[in-house]
Coordinates of C-alpha atoms and ligand atoms in Angstrom, one line a residue:
M1 CA 14.9 -119.2 -48.8
S2 CA 16.3 -117.4 -45.9
Y3 CA 16.0 -113.8 -45.1
K4 CA 19.5 -113.2 -45.8
A5 CA 19.5 -114.6 -49.5
H6 CA 16.3 -113.0 -50.2
H7 CA 17.6 -110.0 -49.3
E8 CA 20.8 -109.9 -51.2
R9 CA 19.0 -111.3 -54.4
S10 CA 16.8 -108.3 -54.3
I11 CA 20.0 -106.0 -54.2
S12 CA 22.4 -108.3 -56.9
D13 CA 19.7 -109.2 -59.0
P14 CA 17.0 -106.3 -58.6
D15 CA 15.3 -107.1 -62.5
G16 CA 14.8 -110.9 -61.6
F17 CA 13.7 -110.2 -57.7
W18 CA 11.3 -107.3 -58.8
G19 CA 10.4 -109.2 -62.3
E20 CA 9.1 -112.1 -60.2
Q21 CA 7.1 -109.6 -57.5
A22 CA 5.6 -107.6 -60.5
K23 CA 3.6 -110.8 -61.5
L24 CA 1.6 -110.2 -58.3
I25 CA -0.6 -107.4 -60.2
H26 CA -2.6 -107.1 -63.3
W27 CA -0.7 -105.9 -66.1
E28 CA -2.8 -104.8 -69.2
K29 CA 0.6 -104.5 -71.1
P30 CA 3.6 -105.8 -69.7
F31 CA 6.6 -103.6 -68.9
D32 CA 9.8 -103.1 -71.4
T33 CA 12.0 -103.1 -68.6
V34 CA 12.2 -103.6 -64.9
L35 CA 14.7 -100.8 -64.1
N36 CA 15.6 -98.0 -65.9
Y37 CA 18.5 -96.0 -63.5
D38 CA 20.0 -94.1 -66.3
N39 CA 19.5 -91.1 -64.8
P40 CA 20.1 -91.5 -61.2
P41 CA 18.7 -90.9 -58.7
F42 CA 15.6 -91.0 -60.6
A43 CA 14.5 -94.7 -60.5
K44 CA 12.0 -96.0 -63.1
W45 CA 10.4 -99.0 -62.4
F46 CA 8.4 -101.0 -64.7
E47 CA 8.7 -98.8 -67.6
G48 CA 6.5 -99.1 -70.5
G49 CA 3.9 -101.6 -68.6
L50 CA 0.5 -100.5 -68.4
T51 CA -1.8 -100.8 -65.2
N52 CA -4.0 -99.3 -63.1
L53 CA -4.3 -98.8 -59.2
C54 CA -8.3 -99.2 -58.9
Y55 CA -8.3 -102.0 -61.4
N56 CA -5.8 -103.8 -59.3
S57 CA -7.7 -102.8 -56.2
V58 CA -11.2 -102.9 -56.9
D59 CA -12.0 -104.2 -60.3
R60 CA -10.1 -107.7 -60.3
H61 CA -11.5 -108.5 -57.1
A62 CA -14.9 -107.7 -57.9
K63 CA -14.6 -109.9 -60.8
E64 CA -13.1 -112.9 -58.7
R65 CA -15.0 -112.2 -55.4
P66 CA -18.1 -109.9 -55.8
N67 CA -19.6 -110.7 -52.6
Q68 CA -16.7 -110.7 -50.1
I69 CA -16.6 -107.9 -48.0
A70 CA -13.9 -105.0 -49.3
L71 CA -14.7 -102.1 -46.9
V72 CA -15.9 -101.9 -43.5
A73 CA -16.7 -98.1 -42.6
V74 CA -17.1 -97.7 -38.9
S75 CA -17.5 -94.8 -36.8
T76 CA -18.1 -94.6 -33.2
E77 CA -18.9 -91.1 -33.5
T78 CA -22.0 -91.1 -35.8
N79 CA -22.4 -94.5 -34.2
K80 CA -22.6 -95.9 -38.3
E81 CA -21.1 -99.0 -39.5
K82 CA -21.4 -100.1 -43.2
A83 CA -19.7 -103.0 -45.0
Y84 CA -19.2 -102.8 -49.0
T85 CA -18.8 -106.0 -50.8
F86 CA -16.1 -105.5 -53.5
Q87 CA -18.9 -105.6 -56.1
E88 CA -20.5 -102.1 -54.2
L89 CA -17.1 -100.8 -54.1
Y90 CA -16.7 -101.3 -57.6
E91 CA -20.2 -99.1 -58.2
E92 CA -19.7 -96.7 -55.6
V93 CA -16.2 -95.7 -57.2
N94 CA -17.4 -95.6 -60.7
R95 CA -20.0 -93.6 -59.4
I96 CA -17.4 -90.9 -58.3
A97 CA -15.3 -91.3 -61.2
A98 CA -18.0 -90.3 -63.5
I99 CA -18.7 -87.1 -61.5
Y100 CA -15.0 -86.7 -62.0
K101 CA -15.4 -87.2 -65.4
A102 CA -18.4 -85.4 -65.7
N103 CA -16.4 -81.9 -64.3
G104 CA -13.5 -82.2 -66.9
I105 CA -11.0 -84.1 -64.7
Q106 CA -8.7 -85.9 -67.2
K107 CA -5.6 -88.0 -66.6
G108 CA -2.9 -86.1 -65.1
D109 CA -5.2 -83.8 -63.3
R110 CA -4.9 -83.2 -59.7
V111 CA -7.6 -84.0 -57.1
L112 CA -7.4 -82.6 -53.4
I113 CA -9.0 -84.7 -50.7
Y114 CA -9.8 -83.3 -47.6
M115 CA -11.8 -85.5 -45.8
P116 CA -12.7 -87.4 -42.3
M117 CA -12.4 -91.1 -42.2
I118 CA -15.5 -91.9 -44.0
A119 CA -16.2 -94.5 -47.0
E120 CA -16.5 -92.0 -49.6
A121 CA -13.1 -91.1 -49.0
C122 CA -11.9 -94.2 -50.0
F123 CA -14.3 -94.0 -53.0
A124 CA -12.7 -90.4 -53.9
M125 CA -9.3 -92.0 -53.4
L126 CA -9.7 -94.9 -55.8
A127 CA -12.0 -93.0 -58.6
C128 CA -8.8 -90.8 -59.0
A129 CA -6.5 -94.0 -59.8
R130 CA -9.3 -95.3 -62.1
I131 CA -8.9 -92.3 -64.4
G132 CA -5.3 -91.6 -63.9
A133 CA -5.9 -88.7 -61.8
I134 CA -3.4 -87.6 -59.4
H135 CA -4.9 -87.4 -55.7
S136 CA -3.5 -85.2 -53.0
V137 CA -5.2 -86.1 -49.6
V138 CA -4.7 -83.8 -46.7
F139 CA -5.0 -84.9 -43.2
G140 CA -8.3 -83.3 -41.9
G141 CA -6.3 -82.1 -38.8
F142 CA -5.0 -79.2 -41.0
A143 CA -6.2 -76.0 -40.6
S144 CA -6.6 -73.1 -43.5
H145 CA -3.1 -72.1 -43.9
S146 CA -1.7 -75.6 -44.4
L147 CA -4.3 -76.4 -46.6
A148 CA -3.7 -73.5 -48.6
S149 CA 0.0 -74.1 -49.6
R150 CA -0.9 -77.6 -50.7
I151 CA -3.6 -76.3 -52.7
D152 CA -1.0 -73.4 -54.5
D153 CA 1.5 -76.6 -54.7
A154 CA -0.9 -79.4 -56.1
K155 CA -3.0 -76.8 -58.1
P156 CA -6.2 -79.3 -58.0
K157 CA -9.1 -78.8 -60.6
M158 CA -11.3 -80.3 -57.8
I159 CA -11.3 -80.7 -54.1
V160 CA -13.3 -83.6 -52.4
T161 CA -14.6 -82.5 -48.8
A162 CA -17.0 -83.3 -46.4
E163 CA -18.7 -80.3 -44.2
A164 CA -17.6 -81.8 -40.9
G165 CA -15.8 -84.9 -39.1
M166 CA -16.2 -85.4 -35.5
R167 CA -13.9 -86.4 -32.8
G168 CA -15.0 -87.2 -29.3
G169 CA -18.5 -86.6 -30.0
K170 CA -18.0 -83.3 -31.3
A171 CA -18.5 -82.1 -34.7
V172 CA -15.2 -80.3 -36.3
P173 CA -16.2 -78.3 -39.3
Y174 CA -14.1 -79.0 -42.1
K175 CA -15.9 -76.3 -44.8
P176 CA -15.4 -72.9 -43.2
L177 CA -11.7 -73.9 -43.1
L178 CA -11.6 -75.1 -47.0
D179 CA -13.5 -72.0 -47.9
E180 CA -10.8 -69.9 -46.0
A181 CA -8.0 -71.9 -47.5
I182 CA -9.3 -71.4 -51.2
T183 CA -9.6 -67.4 -50.4
L184 CA -6.0 -67.4 -49.0
A185 CA -4.9 -69.7 -52.0
S186 CA -3.5 -67.9 -55.3
Y187 CA -4.6 -71.1 -57.4
K188 CA -8.4 -71.4 -57.4
P189 CA -10.1 -74.7 -58.0
E190 CA -12.6 -75.0 -60.4
K191 CA -15.0 -77.2 -58.1
V192 CA -15.7 -78.4 -54.3
L193 CA -17.6 -81.8 -54.4
L194 CA -18.7 -82.1 -51.0
V195 CA -20.2 -84.8 -48.8
N196 CA -22.9 -83.6 -46.9
R197 CA -22.9 -85.6 -43.3
G198 CA -25.4 -83.6 -41.3
L199 CA -23.1 -82.6 -38.8
S200 CA -22.5 -78.9 -39.0
E201 CA -23.9 -76.0 -41.0
F202 CA -22.0 -74.6 -43.8
T203 CA -22.5 -72.3 -46.7
S204 CA -22.3 -73.0 -50.6
V205 CA -20.8 -71.6 -53.0
A206 CA -23.0 -71.5 -56.1
G207 CA -21.2 -72.6 -59.6
R208 CA -18.5 -74.0 -57.5
D209 CA -19.7 -76.1 -54.7
L210 CA -21.6 -79.6 -55.8
D211 CA -23.5 -81.9 -53.4
Y212 CA -21.9 -85.2 -53.4
A213 CA -25.4 -87.1 -52.8
A214 CA -27.3 -85.3 -55.8
E215 CA -24.1 -85.9 -58.3
R216 CA -24.1 -89.3 -57.2
Q217 CA -27.7 -90.2 -58.0
K218 CA -27.2 -88.5 -61.6
H219 CA -24.6 -91.0 -62.3
L220 CA -25.9 -94.4 -60.2
N221 CA -25.4 -96.6 -62.9
D222 CA -22.3 -95.2 -64.7
I223 CA -19.5 -97.4 -65.5
V224 CA -16.3 -95.3 -66.5
P225 CA -13.3 -97.5 -68.6
V226 CA -10.2 -98.0 -66.4
E227 CA -7.6 -95.6 -67.8
W228 CA -4.4 -97.5 -68.6
V229 CA -1.7 -95.5 -67.3
D230 CA 2.2 -96.1 -67.8
A231 CA 4.0 -97.7 -64.5
T232 CA 5.7 -94.8 -64.2
H233 CA 2.5 -92.0 -64.0
P234 CA 1.9 -90.7 -60.7
S235 CA -0.6 -91.9 -58.4
Y236 CA -0.5 -89.2 -55.5
I237 CA 0.9 -86.8 -54.2
L238 CA 1.1 -86.6 -50.2
Y239 CA 2.9 -83.1 -48.4
T240 CA 5.4 -84.1 -45.4
S241 CA 7.2 -81.8 -43.8
G242 CA 10.7 -81.2 -43.9
T243 CA 13.5 -78.5 -42.7
T244 CA 11.9 -75.7 -44.3
G245 CA 8.7 -74.2 -44.0
K246 CA 7.1 -75.1 -47.2
P247 CA 6.0 -78.4 -47.4
K248 CA 7.0 -81.2 -49.8
G249 CA 5.1 -83.4 -51.8
V250 CA 6.0 -86.8 -52.3
Q251 CA 5.5 -88.0 -55.4
R252 CA 4.6 -91.6 -55.9
D253 CA 4.0 -93.9 -59.1
T254 CA 1.6 -96.2 -60.2
G255 CA 3.1 -99.8 -61.1
G256 CA 6.4 -99.8 -58.6
Y257 CA 3.8 -98.9 -55.6
A258 CA 1.5 -101.6 -56.5
V259 CA 4.2 -104.1 -56.9
A260 CA 5.7 -103.0 -53.4
L261 CA 2.6 -103.1 -51.5
M262 CA 1.7 -106.4 -52.5
A263 CA 5.3 -107.6 -52.0
S264 CA 5.0 -106.3 -48.3
M265 CA 1.7 -107.6 -47.9
N266 CA 3.3 -111.7 -48.8
H267 CA 6.6 -111.0 -47.1
I268 CA 6.0 -108.3 -44.3
F269 CA 2.4 -108.1 -43.2
C270 CA 1.5 -111.9 -44.4
G271 CA -2.3 -111.1 -44.8
K272 CA -4.3 -113.5 -47.6
A273 CA -7.2 -112.7 -49.7
G274 CA -10.2 -113.2 -47.8
E275 CA -9.2 -111.9 -44.4
T276 CA -9.6 -108.7 -42.9
M277 CA -6.9 -106.0 -42.1
F278 CA -7.4 -103.1 -39.5
T279 CA -4.8 -100.0 -39.4
T280 CA -5.7 -97.4 -37.2
S281 CA -4.0 -94.3 -38.9
D282 CA -6.0 -91.9 -41.1
I283 CA -6.1 -91.5 -44.6
G284 CA -4.3 -88.3 -44.5
W285 CA -1.0 -90.0 -43.7
V286 CA 1.3 -92.5 -45.8
V287 CA 0.1 -95.2 -43.4
G288 CA -3.8 -94.4 -44.3
H289 CA -2.8 -94.5 -48.2
S290 CA -0.6 -98.1 -47.9
Y291 CA -2.2 -99.9 -45.2
I292 CA -5.9 -98.8 -45.1
I293 CA -6.6 -98.3 -48.6
Y294 CA -4.4 -99.6 -51.0
G295 CA -2.2 -102.7 -49.5
P296 CA -5.3 -104.2 -48.4
L297 CA -7.5 -103.7 -51.2
L298 CA -4.9 -104.5 -53.6
N299 CA -4.4 -107.9 -51.9
G300 CA -8.0 -109.1 -51.7
M301 CA -8.5 -107.9 -48.1
A302 CA -11.2 -106.6 -46.5
T303 CA -9.9 -103.3 -44.9
I304 CA -11.4 -101.4 -42.1
M305 CA -11.9 -97.1 -41.9
Y306 CA -12.6 -96.4 -38.5
E307 CA -13.7 -92.9 -37.4
G308 CA -13.3 -92.4 -33.7
T309 CA -10.9 -92.7 -31.0
P310 CA -9.7 -95.7 -29.5
L311 CA -11.3 -95.0 -26.2
R312 CA -15.1 -94.6 -27.1
P313 CA -17.6 -95.9 -26.1
D314 CA -15.0 -97.6 -24.1
A315 CA -11.0 -98.9 -24.4
G316 CA -12.1 -102.4 -25.7
I317 CA -13.6 -100.7 -29.3
W318 CA -10.7 -101.6 -31.5
W319 CA -10.5 -105.2 -30.2
E320 CA -14.4 -105.5 -30.4
L321 CA -13.8 -104.6 -34.3
V322 CA -11.0 -107.4 -34.5
A323 CA -13.3 -110.1 -33.0
K324 CA -16.5 -108.8 -35.1
Y325 CA -14.4 -108.7 -38.7
K326 CA -12.2 -111.6 -37.8
V327 CA -9.2 -109.2 -38.3
S328 CA -5.9 -111.2 -39.3
V329 CA -3.7 -108.3 -39.5
M330 CA -3.8 -105.5 -37.3
F331 CA -1.5 -101.8 -37.9
S332 CA -1.1 -99.1 -35.4
A333 CA 1.2 -96.6 -33.7
P334 CA 3.0 -97.0 -30.5
T335 CA 1.3 -93.3 -29.0
A336 CA -2.1 -95.3 -29.6
V337 CA -0.8 -98.2 -27.3
R338 CA 0.5 -96.0 -24.9
V339 CA -3.2 -94.3 -24.8
L340 CA -4.8 -97.7 -24.1
K341 CA -2.0 -99.0 -21.4
K342 CA -3.6 -96.5 -19.3
Q343 CA -6.7 -98.3 -19.3
D344 CA -7.9 -101.7 -17.6
P345 CA -6.1 -104.6 -20.0
A346 CA -9.3 -106.6 -19.3
F347 CA -11.0 -104.1 -22.1
L348 CA -8.5 -105.9 -24.5
T349 CA -8.6 -109.4 -23.3
K350 CA -12.7 -109.6 -22.8
H351 CA -13.2 -109.9 -26.9
D352 CA -12.0 -112.8 -29.1
L353 CA -9.0 -112.1 -30.5
S354 CA -8.1 -115.7 -32.1
S355 CA -8.2 -114.3 -35.8
L356 CA -5.3 -111.7 -34.9
R357 CA -2.1 -112.8 -36.0
T358 CA 0.2 -109.8 -35.6
L359 CA 0.1 -106.2 -34.6
F360 CA 2.4 -104.1 -36.5
L361 CA 3.5 -100.8 -35.2
A362 CA 4.9 -97.8 -36.9
G363 CA 5.8 -94.1 -37.1
E364 CA 8.1 -93.7 -34.3
P365 CA 10.2 -95.3 -31.3
L366 CA 8.7 -98.5 -29.9
D367 CA 10.0 -98.4 -26.3
E368 CA 10.1 -101.4 -24.7
P369 CA 8.0 -101.2 -21.8
T370 CA 4.8 -100.1 -24.7
A371 CA 6.2 -103.3 -26.4
S372 CA 6.0 -105.5 -23.8
W373 CA 2.7 -104.4 -22.2
I374 CA 0.8 -104.7 -25.7
H375 CA 2.6 -108.0 -26.4
D376 CA 1.7 -109.4 -22.7
A377 CA -2.2 -107.9 -23.5
I378 CA -2.7 -109.5 -26.4
K379 CA -0.5 -112.4 -26.3
K380 CA 0.5 -112.0 -30.1
P381 CA 3.6 -111.2 -31.8
V382 CA 4.1 -107.3 -31.7
V383 CA 6.2 -106.2 -35.1
D384 CA 7.8 -102.9 -35.0
N385 CA 8.3 -101.4 -38.6
Y386 CA 10.5 -98.4 -39.5
W387 CA 9.5 -96.3 -42.8
Q388 CA 8.7 -92.8 -43.8
T389 CA 6.4 -90.7 -46.4
E390 CA 9.0 -91.0 -48.7
T391 CA 9.3 -94.4 -48.9
G392 CA 5.9 -95.7 -48.9
W393 CA 6.3 -98.9 -47.0
P394 CA 8.6 -100.5 -44.6
I395 CA 12.4 -99.7 -44.8
L396 CA 13.0 -102.3 -41.5
A397 CA 10.8 -104.8 -40.4
I398 CA 11.3 -108.5 -39.1
Q399 CA 9.7 -110.1 -42.5
R400 CA 8.0 -112.9 -41.2
G401 CA 6.6 -114.2 -44.5
I402 CA 10.3 -115.1 -45.2
E403 CA 12.2 -115.6 -42.0
V404 CA 10.7 -115.6 -38.6
M405 CA 13.7 -113.9 -37.1
P406 CA 14.1 -113.4 -33.4
H407 CA 12.8 -109.8 -32.1
K408 CA 15.4 -107.3 -30.7
F409 CA 13.3 -104.8 -28.4
G410 CA 14.3 -101.4 -29.2
S411 CA 15.0 -102.1 -32.8
P412 CA 12.5 -102.2 -35.8
G413 CA 14.8 -105.1 -37.7
V414 CA 16.5 -105.7 -40.7
P415 CA 16.1 -104.0 -44.1
S416 CA 13.6 -105.1 -45.9
F417 CA 14.0 -106.3 -49.8
G418 CA 15.0 -103.9 -52.4
Y419 CA 16.7 -101.3 -49.6
N420 CA 20.4 -101.5 -49.9
M421 CA 20.9 -99.9 -46.5
K422 CA 24.5 -98.0 -45.5
L423 CA 25.4 -96.2 -41.9
L424 CA 27.5 -93.5 -42.6
D425 CA 29.8 -91.3 -41.0
D426 CA 27.6 -87.6 -41.5
A427 CA 31.1 -86.1 -41.8
T428 CA 33.3 -88.2 -43.6
S429 CA 30.8 -90.5 -45.2
V430 CA 32.4 -93.4 -44.6
E431 CA 30.9 -96.7 -43.5
L432 CA 30.3 -97.8 -40.2
G433 CA 31.2 -101.0 -38.3
P434 CA 28.6 -102.5 -35.8
D435 CA 27.1 -100.3 -33.0
Q436 CA 28.2 -97.2 -34.3
K437 CA 26.3 -94.1 -34.5
G438 CA 25.8 -92.5 -37.7
V439 CA 23.4 -91.4 -40.3
I440 CA 21.0 -94.2 -42.0
A441 CA 21.3 -94.4 -45.6
I442 CA 20.0 -95.8 -49.0
E443 CA 22.3 -96.5 -51.7
G444 CA 20.5 -95.8 -55.1
P445 CA 18.1 -96.9 -56.7
L446 CA 15.6 -96.6 -54.2
P447 CA 13.1 -100.0 -54.4
P448 CA 9.5 -99.9 -56.3
G449 CA 7.2 -97.8 -54.4
C450 CA 9.3 -95.2 -52.9
M451 CA 8.9 -91.5 -53.9
Q452 CA 9.8 -90.6 -57.4
T453 CA 10.5 -87.2 -57.1
V454 CA 9.0 -83.9 -55.1
W455 CA 6.4 -82.8 -56.8
G456 CA 7.2 -80.3 -59.6
D457 CA 10.6 -80.0 -58.1
D458 CA 13.1 -82.3 -59.1
K459 CA 16.1 -80.3 -57.8
R460 CA 14.7 -80.1 -54.6
F461 CA 14.3 -83.9 -54.7
V462 CA 18.1 -84.1 -55.5
S463 CA 19.3 -81.3 -53.0
T464 CA 16.8 -82.4 -50.1
Y465 CA 17.6 -86.2 -49.9
W466 CA 20.8 -87.3 -52.3
E467 CA 23.3 -84.4 -51.5
T468 CA 23.3 -84.0 -48.0
I469 CA 25.9 -86.7 -47.3
P470 CA 29.6 -85.5 -48.6
G471 CA 30.7 -86.7 -51.5
K472 CA 28.0 -89.4 -52.3
L473 CA 24.9 -89.6 -54.2
I474 CA 23.1 -91.5 -51.6
Y475 CA 19.7 -91.0 -50.1
S476 CA 19.7 -89.6 -46.8
T477 CA 16.7 -90.9 -44.3
F478 CA 17.4 -87.9 -42.1
D479 CA 17.5 -90.6 -39.0
W480 CA 20.5 -91.3 -36.8
G481 CA 20.9 -94.9 -36.0
I482 CA 23.3 -97.8 -35.3
K483 CA 23.5 -101.5 -36.5
D484 CA 24.2 -104.3 -34.5
K485 CA 26.8 -106.9 -35.5
D486 CA 23.6 -109.1 -36.7
G487 CA 22.6 -106.4 -38.8
Y488 CA 19.5 -105.2 -36.7
F489 CA 19.3 -101.2 -37.0
F490 CA 18.2 -99.2 -34.1
I491 CA 16.7 -95.5 -34.7
L492 CA 18.3 -93.0 -32.7
G493 CA 16.2 -89.8 -33.7
R494 CA 16.3 -87.5 -36.7
T495 CA 19.4 -85.6 -37.7
D496 CA 17.2 -82.3 -39.1
D497 CA 14.4 -80.1 -37.2
V498 CA 11.8 -82.6 -37.9
I499 CA 9.9 -83.8 -34.7
N500 CA 7.7 -86.7 -34.2
V501 CA 4.3 -86.0 -32.3
A502 CA 2.1 -88.8 -31.7
G503 CA 3.6 -90.6 -34.8
H504 CA 3.1 -87.5 -37.0
R505 CA 6.0 -86.0 -38.7
L506 CA 5.9 -81.9 -38.0
G507 CA 8.6 -79.4 -39.2
T508 CA 9.7 -77.1 -36.6
R509 CA 10.3 -74.6 -39.3
E510 CA 6.4 -74.4 -40.0
I511 CA 5.6 -74.0 -36.6
E512 CA 8.2 -71.4 -36.3
E513 CA 6.5 -69.1 -39.1
S514 CA 3.3 -69.6 -37.9
I515 CA 4.3 -68.2 -34.5
S516 CA 6.2 -65.1 -36.2
S517 CA 3.2 -64.1 -38.2
H518 CA 1.6 -63.0 -34.5
P519 CA 2.2 -59.4 -34.5
N520 CA 3.8 -59.3 -31.2
I521 CA 6.5 -61.7 -31.8
S522 CA 10.1 -60.9 -32.7
E523 CA 12.0 -63.9 -32.5
V524 CA 11.0 -67.6 -32.1
A525 CA 12.6 -71.1 -31.8
V526 CA 11.1 -74.1 -31.4
V527 CA 11.9 -77.6 -30.6
G528 CA 10.5 -81.2 -29.9
I529 CA 11.1 -82.3 -26.2
E530 CA 10.4 -85.9 -24.4
D531 CA 6.8 -86.6 -23.9
K532 CA 5.8 -89.7 -22.1
L533 CA 2.5 -90.3 -24.4
K534 CA 3.4 -88.5 -27.5
G535 CA 6.7 -89.6 -28.1
Q536 CA 7.7 -85.8 -28.5
A537 CA 5.7 -82.4 -27.9
A538 CA 6.7 -79.0 -29.5
I539 CA 7.8 -76.6 -27.4
A540 CA 8.3 -72.8 -28.4
F541 CA 10.3 -70.0 -27.2
V542 CA 9.4 -66.4 -28.2
I543 CA 11.0 -63.1 -27.8
P544 CA 8.2 -60.4 -27.7
K545 CA 8.2 -57.3 -29.6
D546 CA 6.5 -55.2 -26.8
S547 CA 7.1 -57.3 -23.4
S548 CA 4.6 -55.0 -21.8
K549 CA 2.0 -56.5 -24.1
A550 CA 3.1 -60.3 -23.3
E551 CA 0.9 -61.0 -20.9
N552 CA -1.3 -63.8 -23.3
L553 CA 1.0 -64.6 -25.6
E554 CA 1.1 -68.3 -24.7
K555 CA -2.5 -68.5 -25.5
E556 CA -2.2 -66.0 -28.2
C557 CA 0.6 -68.1 -30.0
M558 CA -1.3 -71.2 -29.5
K559 CA -4.6 -69.9 -30.9
T560 CA -2.1 -68.7 -34.2
V561 CA -1.1 -72.3 -34.5
D562 CA -4.2 -73.8 -34.4
S563 CA -5.9 -71.7 -36.7
Q564 CA -3.0 -71.7 -39.3
L565 CA -1.6 -75.3 -39.1
G566 CA -4.1 -76.9 -36.9
A567 CA -4.5 -78.2 -33.3
I568 CA -1.9 -81.1 -34.5
A569 CA 0.8 -79.1 -34.5
R570 CA 0.2 -76.4 -31.4
P571 CA 3.0 -76.2 -29.1
G572 CA 2.5 -78.1 -25.6
R573 CA 4.0 -74.8 -23.9
V574 CA 5.5 -71.6 -25.2
Y575 CA 7.8 -69.6 -23.1
V576 CA 7.9 -65.9 -23.4
V577 CA 12.1 -65.2 -23.0
S578 CA 14.3 -62.3 -23.7
A579 CA 17.1 -63.9 -25.7
L580 CA 17.8 -66.8 -27.3
P581 CA 21.0 -69.1 -27.4
K582 CA 22.9 -68.4 -30.1
T583 CA 26.3 -69.2 -31.8
R584 CA 28.6 -66.0 -32.5
S585 CA 27.6 -66.5 -36.1
G586 CA 23.9 -66.1 -34.9
K587 CA 22.5 -69.7 -35.3
I588 CA 20.0 -70.6 -32.8
V589 CA 21.3 -73.5 -30.9
R590 CA 18.3 -75.7 -30.7
R591 CA 20.4 -78.7 -29.3
A592 CA 21.4 -76.4 -26.2
L593 CA 17.2 -75.3 -25.9
Q594 CA 16.1 -78.8 -26.4
A595 CA 18.7 -80.2 -23.4
V596 CA 17.3 -77.5 -21.1
A597 CA 13.7 -77.8 -21.9
E598 CA 14.3 -81.7 -21.0
G599 CA 16.2 -80.9 -18.1
R600 CA 19.3 -82.2 -19.2
D601 CA 23.0 -80.7 -19.4
P602 CA 23.1 -78.6 -22.5
G603 CA 26.7 -79.5 -22.8
D604 CA 29.4 -77.7 -24.3
I605 CA 28.4 -74.1 -24.8
S606 CA 31.5 -72.5 -25.3
T607 CA 30.3 -71.5 -28.9
M608 CA 27.4 -69.3 -27.8
E609 CA 27.6 -65.8 -27.9
D610 CA 26.1 -65.0 -24.4
Q611 CA 26.5 -68.1 -22.1
T612 CA 24.2 -66.6 -19.6
V613 CA 21.1 -67.1 -21.9
L614 CA 20.6 -70.7 -21.2
A615 CA 20.6 -70.3 -17.7
Q616 CA 17.8 -67.4 -17.7
I617 CA 15.8 -70.0 -20.0
K618 CA 16.3 -72.2 -17.2
T619 CA 15.1 -70.2 -14.5
I620 CA 11.9 -69.3 -16.7
I621 CA 11.2 -73.0 -17.2
E622 CA 11.7 -73.8 -13.7
Q623 CA 9.4 -71.0 -12.3
S624 CA 6.8 -71.7 -14.9
A625 CA 6.8 -75.4 -13.6
K626 CA 6.1 -74.4 -10.0
A627 CA 3.3 -71.6 -11.1
Ligands
AMP1 P1 6.6 -90.4 -41.6 O1 7.1 -89.9 -43.0 O2 5.6 -89.2 -41.0 O3 6.2 -91.5 -41.6 O4 7.7 -90.1 -40.8 C1 8.7 -90.8 -40.8 C2 9.7 -90.8 -39.5 O5 9.6 -91.2 -38.2 C3 11.0 -91.5 -39.7 O6 12.1 -90.6 -40.6 C4 11.4 -91.7 -38.4 O7 12.2 -90.5 -37.9 C5 10.1 -91.7 -37.5 N1 9.9 -93.3 -37.4 C6 9.0 -94.2 -38.3 N2 9.0 -95.4 -37.9 C7 9.6 -95.6 -36.9 C8 10.0 -96.7 -36.0 N3 9.5 -97.7 -36.2 N4 11.0 -96.3 -35.0 C9 11.6 -95.2 -34.6 N5 11.4 -94.2 -35.3 C10 10.4 -94.1 -36.6

């Protein structure tokens, strides 16, 4: 079937199309309806069907292929490497599920997972799915304030953690940040289950903290029955940044997610059971959820969890793993490739890459030089794909499992099955023709696997995503784009105040709120500016309350962000200024700040209250570059 016919059918006959895809997973009880869209924009997929993500990812493969490798946990930080077969994975997941049960975790309870890239994090996620508990993985790079706001929103009964991660040869303590977060949060979890890796000292809270090794020992031979849940039962909450300071909990279902991931493994990633997939992301991000944990395991593939940098012990490490574990499908981000690009390409080619079929890259725009460099170095197809935390799987890609269409540099490709894409004028909502710039939107229902709602806040789901395009109930991606005459989309950046640093999404509001908490800050504006390595970098402009005490303000602001949000959100520069460019109604003109910081012409500034402000800021930036 051609791509076009396949896509058209997915839109015109969703029941037929997704009903067929649903056969790719096990249903304990068949669903009553494929799609219930009686209450738009809330789509209910496979209602009435009983299934389980853990059963589909682990149990059925443990029965069919018990001795095949399911998970390889590699740490080039601790120099440990351990492979688990599907049978061993099954046993480990049951042990931790038994620990959950023994501590009163029930179907629908939340478990927050704040962990480095270790095998236990994978067990902890799958064990939640096994018992119908809802996991919320928080990226290990986030600090106490970020963690506290997620604890207060998700209200987890238990938090699973490790005392430390490791990066670049140094232990990165997690436990003190978690303790501080629990102190800051109004909601207090009952238990903390801690994997002690022996990397750093920590203190335990009696009655609350449990040692994973000791608990595991108590449940070594336990088997916990699978909790069959309705397809619409939430499997997880994953927080992502938006335009407000409060992160949004993206809530995902169970059945639709499993079906969509399996369909994506077949049609987009083209992995096969028995092969190995290596996704270099982190479990704290959506790519980690979908393509480190659930996608490959659902598909009966081995997955590699990697703790470390792409450069240690040398820049060939990822490719050494590709050769060693015969990786057929690899998934990474443009930033990682830009890091490798600074190294000798011989590091890549000295390993046997014959098993590798395709390299997928996503999370941020893929620039032509980066795409060409990696393609020439590994001589394999490089497939850009565009999606969001909200959608859970690619919106745009070349779907090689359906038809190998030509790639166009700068474009992540064409709409995936199930996505009814529109390119709209942001003011008039009129659908645009070829090569016109507009907002990329998706006509409901969103396909299976996409977010069900914002956790605990249906109204926010509707008002944030579905009511921004005037006069239409349509999902906005908040990305600008154009579509060419052949239907290929090109992404032109966000329409909101969200920035993308090294493929990680950050809200400038969150960073502004953190900097504002510094006692000497009167006003702050954060913008994202172009960065050669990371795609974008955050830059802050601050007005001090007392300029005589502003000598170390840049460092102090950075420290504040580090300790509250985590180093990942730290602005690259903090400029101390005496005024910010504002409109007459008092709105900060971030667009103009961004232009000046990037050395561009700010364009029309006639609406600004004081037109000299930008010139002053430009001088400050130039002087600081010289200093
Ligand atoms: P996240 O939810 O963190 O995955 O971030 C999603 C956002 O990252 C999208 O809305 C885009 O702005 C950007 N993005 C993701 N993938 C791509 C891609 N392949 N090309 C361009 N931008 C992308």
